[in-house]
CSV table of N, CA and C in Angstrom, one decimal:
chain,number,residue,atom,x,y,z
A,1,MET,N,38.6,130.9,-52.5
A,1,MET,CA,39.5,130.5,-53.6
A,1,MET,C,38.7,130.3,-54.8
A,2,GLU,N,39.2,130.7,-55.9
A,2,GLU,CA,38.5,130.6,-57.2
A,2,GLU,C,39.2,129.6,-58.1
A,3,THR,N,38.4,128.9,-58.9
A,3,THR,CA,39.0,128.0,-59.9
A,3,THR,C,38.7,128.5,-61.3
A,4,THR,N,39.7,128.6,-62.1
A,4,THR,CA,39.6,129.1,-63.4
A,4,THR,C,40.1,128.0,-64.4
A,5,GLU,N,39.3,127.7,-65.4
A,5,GLU,CA,39.6,126.6,-66.3
A,5,GLU,C,39.8,127.3,-67.7
A,6,LEU,N,40.9,126.9,-68.3
A,6,LEU,CA,41.3,127.5,-69.6
A,6,LEU,C,41.6,126.4,-70.6
A,7,LYS,N,41.3,126.7,-71.9
A,7,LYS,CA,41.7,125.9,-73.0
A,7,LYS,C,42.9,126.6,-73.6
A,8,VAL,N,44.1,125.9,-73.6
A,8,VAL,CA,45.3,126.5,-74.1
A,8,VAL,C,45.9,125.6,-75.2
A,9,GLU,N,46.1,126.1,-76.3
A,9,GLU,CA,46.6,125.3,-77.4
A,9,GLU,C,48.1,125.3,-77.2
A,10,MET,N,48.6,124.1,-76.9
A,10,MET,CA,50.0,123.9,-76.6
A,10,MET,C,50.5,122.5,-76.9
A,11,VAL,N,51.8,122.4,-77.0
A,11,VAL,CA,52.5,121.1,-77.1
A,11,VAL,C,53.2,120.9,-75.7
A,12,VAL,N,53.8,119.8,-75.6
A,12,VAL,CA,54.4,119.4,-74.3
A,12,VAL,C,55.5,120.4,-73.9
A,13,MET,N,56.2,121.0,-74.8
A,13,MET,CA,57.3,121.9,-74.5
A,13,MET,C,56.7,123.2,-73.9
A,14,HIS,N,55.5,123.5,-74.2
A,14,HIS,CA,54.9,124.8,-73.6
A,14,HIS,C,54.4,124.7,-72.2
A,15,GLU,N,54.4,123.5,-71.6
A,15,GLU,CA,53.9,123.3,-70.3
A,15,GLU,C,54.8,124.1,-69.3
A,16,LYS,N,56.1,124.0,-69.5
A,16,LYS,CA,57.0,124.6,-68.6
A,16,LYS,C,56.9,126.2,-68.7
A,17,ARG,N,56.7,126.7,-69.9
A,17,ARG,CA,56.5,128.1,-70.1
A,17,ARG,C,55.2,128.6,-69.4
A,18,LEU,N,54.2,127.8,-69.5
A,18,LEU,CA,52.9,128.1,-68.9
A,18,LEU,C,53.0,128.1,-67.4
A,19,ARG,N,53.6,127.1,-66.8
A,19,ARG,CA,53.7,127.1,-65.4
A,19,ARG,C,54.6,128.3,-64.9
A,20,LYS,N,55.6,128.6,-65.6
A,20,LYS,CA,56.5,129.7,-65.2
A,20,LYS,C,55.8,131.1,-65.3
A,21,CYS,N,55.0,131.3,-66.3
A,21,CYS,CA,54.3,132.6,-66.4
A,21,CYS,C,53.2,132.7,-65.3
A,22,LEU,N,52.5,131.6,-65.0
A,22,LEU,CA,51.5,131.6,-63.9
A,22,LEU,C,52.1,131.7,-62.5
A,23,SER,N,53.3,131.2,-62.4
A,23,SER,CA,53.9,131.2,-61.0
A,23,SER,C,54.3,132.7,-60.6
A,24,LYS,N,54.4,133.6,-61.6
A,24,LYS,CA,54.7,135.0,-61.3
A,24,LYS,C,53.5,135.8,-60.8
A,25,LEU,N,52.3,135.2,-61.0
A,25,LEU,CA,51.1,135.9,-60.6
A,25,LEU,C,50.9,135.7,-59.1
A,26,ARG,N,50.5,136.8,-58.4
A,26,ARG,CA,50.2,136.6,-57.0
A,26,ARG,C,48.9,135.9,-56.8
A,27,GLY,N,48.8,135.1,-55.8
A,27,GLY,CA,47.5,134.4,-55.4
A,27,GLY,C,47.3,133.1,-56.1
A,28,ILE,N,48.2,132.6,-56.9
A,28,ILE,CA,48.0,131.3,-57.5
A,28,ILE,C,48.5,130.3,-56.6
A,29,GLU,N,47.6,129.3,-56.2
A,29,GLU,CA,47.9,128.3,-55.3
A,29,GLU,C,48.3,127.0,-56.0
A,30,LYS,N,47.6,126.6,-57.1
A,30,LYS,CA,47.9,125.4,-57.8
A,30,LYS,C,47.6,125.5,-59.3
A,31,VAL,N,48.4,124.8,-60.1
A,31,VAL,CA,48.2,124.8,-61.5
A,31,VAL,C,48.2,123.3,-62.0
A,32,GLU,N,47.1,122.9,-62.6
A,32,GLU,CA,47.0,121.5,-63.2
A,32,GLU,C,46.9,121.6,-64.7
A,33,VAL,N,47.7,120.9,-65.4
A,33,VAL,CA,47.8,120.9,-66.8
A,33,VAL,C,47.5,119.5,-67.3
A,34,ASP,N,46.5,119.4,-68.2
A,34,ASP,CA,46.2,118.2,-68.9
A,34,ASP,C,46.5,118.4,-70.4
A,35,GLY,N,47.6,117.8,-70.8
A,35,GLY,CA,48.1,118.0,-72.2
A,35,GLY,C,47.3,117.4,-73.2
A,36,ASN,N,46.6,116.3,-72.9
A,36,ASN,CA,45.8,115.6,-73.9
A,36,ASN,C,44.6,116.4,-74.3
A,37,SER,N,43.9,117.0,-73.4
A,37,SER,CA,42.7,117.8,-73.7
A,37,SER,C,43.0,119.2,-73.8
A,38,GLN,N,44.3,119.6,-73.5
A,38,GLN,CA,44.7,121.0,-73.6
A,38,GLN,C,43.9,121.9,-72.6
A,39,LYS,N,43.7,121.3,-71.4
A,39,LYS,CA,43.0,122.0,-70.4
A,39,LYS,C,43.9,122.4,-69.2
A,40,VAL,N,43.8,123.6,-68.8
A,40,VAL,CA,44.6,124.1,-67.6
A,40,VAL,C,43.6,124.6,-66.6
A,41,VAL,N,43.8,124.1,-65.3
A,41,VAL,CA,43.0,124.5,-64.2
A,41,VAL,C,43.9,125.2,-63.2
A,42,VAL,N,43.5,126.5,-62.9
A,42,VAL,CA,44.3,127.3,-62.0
A,42,VAL,C,43.4,127.6,-60.8
A,43,ILE,N,44.0,127.3,-59.6
A,43,ILE,CA,43.3,127.5,-58.4
A,43,ILE,C,44.0,128.5,-57.6
A,44,GLY,N,43.3,129.5,-57.1
A,44,GLY,CA,43.9,130.6,-56.3
A,44,GLY,C,43.0,131.8,-56.2
A,45,TYR,N,43.6,132.9,-55.8
A,45,TYR,CA,42.8,134.1,-55.6
A,45,TYR,C,43.0,135.1,-56.7
A,46,ALA,N,43.7,134.8,-57.7
A,46,ALA,CA,43.9,135.8,-58.8
A,46,ALA,C,42.6,135.9,-59.7
A,47,HIS,N,42.4,137.0,-60.3
A,47,HIS,CA,41.2,137.3,-61.1
A,47,HIS,C,41.4,136.5,-62.4
A,48,LYS,N,40.3,136.0,-62.9
A,48,LYS,CA,40.4,135.1,-64.1
A,48,LYS,C,40.9,135.9,-65.4
A,49,ASN,N,40.6,137.1,-65.5
A,49,ASN,CA,41.0,137.9,-66.7
A,49,ASN,C,42.6,138.1,-66.6
A,50,LYS,N,43.1,138.3,-65.4
A,50,LYS,CA,44.5,138.5,-65.3
A,50,LYS,C,45.3,137.2,-65.6
A,51,ILE,N,44.7,136.1,-65.2
A,51,ILE,CA,45.3,134.8,-65.6
A,51,ILE,C,45.3,134.6,-67.1
A,52,LEU,N,44.2,134.9,-67.7
A,52,LEU,CA,44.1,134.7,-69.2
A,52,LEU,C,45.1,135.6,-69.9
A,53,LYS,N,45.2,136.9,-69.4
A,53,LYS,CA,46.1,137.8,-70.0
A,53,LYS,C,47.6,137.4,-69.8
A,54,ALA,N,47.9,136.8,-68.7
A,54,ALA,CA,49.3,136.3,-68.4
A,54,ALA,C,49.6,135.2,-69.4
A,55,VAL,N,48.7,134.3,-69.6
A,55,VAL,CA,48.9,133.1,-70.5
A,55,VAL,C,49.1,133.6,-72.0
A,56,ARG,N,48.3,134.6,-72.3
A,56,ARG,CA,48.4,135.1,-73.7
A,56,ARG,C,49.7,135.9,-73.9
A,57,ARG,N,50.2,136.6,-72.8
A,57,ARG,CA,51.5,137.3,-72.9
A,57,ARG,C,52.6,136.3,-73.1
A,58,ALA,N,52.5,135.1,-72.6
A,58,ALA,CA,53.5,134.1,-72.7
A,58,ALA,C,53.6,133.5,-74.2
A,59,GLY,N,52.7,134.0,-75.0
A,59,GLY,CA,52.7,133.6,-76.4
A,59,GLY,C,51.9,132.3,-76.7
A,60,LEU,N,51.0,132.0,-75.8
A,60,LEU,CA,50.1,130.8,-76.0
A,60,LEU,C,48.7,131.3,-76.3
A,61,LYS,N,48.1,130.6,-77.2
A,61,LYS,CA,46.7,130.9,-77.6
A,61,LYS,C,45.8,130.3,-76.5
A,62,ALA,N,45.0,131.1,-75.8
A,62,ALA,CA,44.2,130.6,-74.7
A,62,ALA,C,42.8,131.3,-74.7
A,63,ASP,N,41.8,130.5,-74.1
A,63,ASP,CA,40.5,131.1,-74.0
A,63,ASP,C,39.9,130.3,-72.8
A,64,PHE,N,38.8,130.8,-72.2
A,64,PHE,CA,38.1,130.2,-71.1
A,64,PHE,C,37.5,128.9,-71.6
A,65,TRP,N,37.6,127.9,-70.7
A,65,TRP,CA,37.0,126.5,-71.0
A,65,TRP,C,35.5,126.6,-71.0
A,66,SER,N,34.8,126.0,-71.9
A,66,SER,CA,33.4,126.0,-72.0
A,66,SER,C,32.9,124.6,-72.2
A,67,ALA,N,31.6,124.4,-72.2
A,67,ALA,CA,30.9,123.1,-72.4
A,67,ALA,C,31.2,122.6,-73.8
A,68,GLN,N,31.3,123.6,-74.7
A,68,GLN,CA,31.6,123.2,-76.1
A,68,GLN,C,32.9,122.5,-76.3
A,69,ASN,N,33.9,122.9,-75.4
A,69,ASN,CA,35.2,122.3,-75.4
A,69,ASN,C,35.1,120.8,-75.0
A,70,GLU,N,34.2,120.5,-74.0
A,70,GLU,CA,34.0,119.2,-73.6
A,70,GLU,C,33.5,118.3,-74.8
A,71,LEU,N,32.6,118.8,-75.5
A,71,LEU,CA,32.0,118.1,-76.7
A,71,LEU,C,33.1,117.9,-77.8
A,72,LEU,N,33.9,118.9,-78.0
A,72,LEU,CA,34.9,118.8,-79.1
A,72,LEU,C,36.0,117.8,-78.6
A,73,ASN,N,36.3,117.8,-77.4
A,73,ASN,CA,37.3,116.9,-76.8
A,73,ASN,C,36.9,115.5,-76.9
A,74,ALA,N,35.6,115.3,-76.6
A,74,ALA,CA,35.0,113.9,-76.7
A,74,ALA,C,35.0,113.5,-78.2
A,75,TYR,N,34.7,114.4,-79.1
A,75,TYR,CA,34.7,114.0,-80.5
A,75,TYR,C,36.1,113.7,-81.0
A,76,ALA,N,37.0,114.4,-80.6
A,76,ALA,CA,38.4,114.2,-81.0
A,76,ALA,C,39.0,112.9,-80.5
A,77,SER,N,38.6,112.5,-79.3
A,77,SER,CA,39.1,111.3,-78.7
A,77,SER,C,38.2,110.1,-79.1
A,78,SER,N,37.2,110.3,-79.8
A,78,SER,CA,36.3,109.2,-80.3
A,78,SER,C,35.7,108.4,-79.2
A,79,SER,N,35.4,109.0,-78.1
A,79,SER,CA,34.7,108.3,-77.0
A,79,SER,C,33.3,108.7,-76.8
A,80,PHE,N,32.5,108.3,-77.8
A,80,PHE,CA,31.1,108.7,-77.8
A,80,PHE,C,30.2,107.9,-76.9
A,81,GLN,N,30.7,106.7,-76.5
A,81,GLN,CA,29.9,105.8,-75.8
A,81,GLN,C,29.5,106.3,-74.4
A,82,ASN,N,30.4,106.9,-73.7
A,82,ASN,CA,30.3,107.3,-72.3
A,82,ASN,C,30.1,108.8,-72.1
A,83,LEU,N,29.7,109.6,-73.1
A,83,LEU,CA,29.6,111.0,-73.0
A,83,LEU,C,28.3,111.4,-72.3
A,84,THR,N,28.5,112.0,-71.1
A,84,THR,CA,27.4,112.5,-70.4
A,84,THR,C,27.7,113.9,-70.0
A,85,PHE,N,26.6,114.8,-70.0
A,85,PHE,CA,26.8,116.2,-69.6
A,85,PHE,C,25.5,116.5,-68.7
A,86,ASN,N,25.8,116.8,-67.5
A,86,ASN,CA,24.7,117.1,-66.5
A,86,ASN,C,23.6,116.0,-66.5
A,87,ASN,N,24.1,114.8,-66.4
A,87,ASN,CA,23.2,113.6,-66.3
A,87,ASN,C,22.3,113.4,-67.6
A,88,PHE,N,22.8,113.9,-68.7
A,88,PHE,CA,22.1,113.7,-70.0
A,88,PHE,C,23.0,113.0,-70.9
A,89,ASN,N,22.6,111.9,-71.4
A,89,ASN,CA,23.4,111.1,-72.4
A,89,ASN,C,23.2,111.6,-73.8
A,90,PHE,N,24.2,111.9,-74.5
A,90,PHE,CA,24.1,112.4,-75.8
A,90,PHE,C,24.1,111.2,-76.8
A,91,PHE,N,24.7,110.1,-76.5
A,91,PHE,CA,24.7,109.0,-77.4
A,91,PHE,C,24.3,107.7,-76.7
């Protein structure tokens, strides 16, 4: 089983549309959506490029999740005190 993490720019109303477009793909076992950080975790046997293409076809702006997204999310939430990445404290 493969885990694919995506950053999807969405509002609360888009969550239903996102889940619907991903449910049509074969091999998707589980979809986890975190609206605050705009992070979507897809678990299953589908290829990550097909997952990304399906989300973009649904009209949502999406890209693969990266370490830079973790830093930007921490900056936006103003939680600098507890930011750690690979056991390295930034602040």
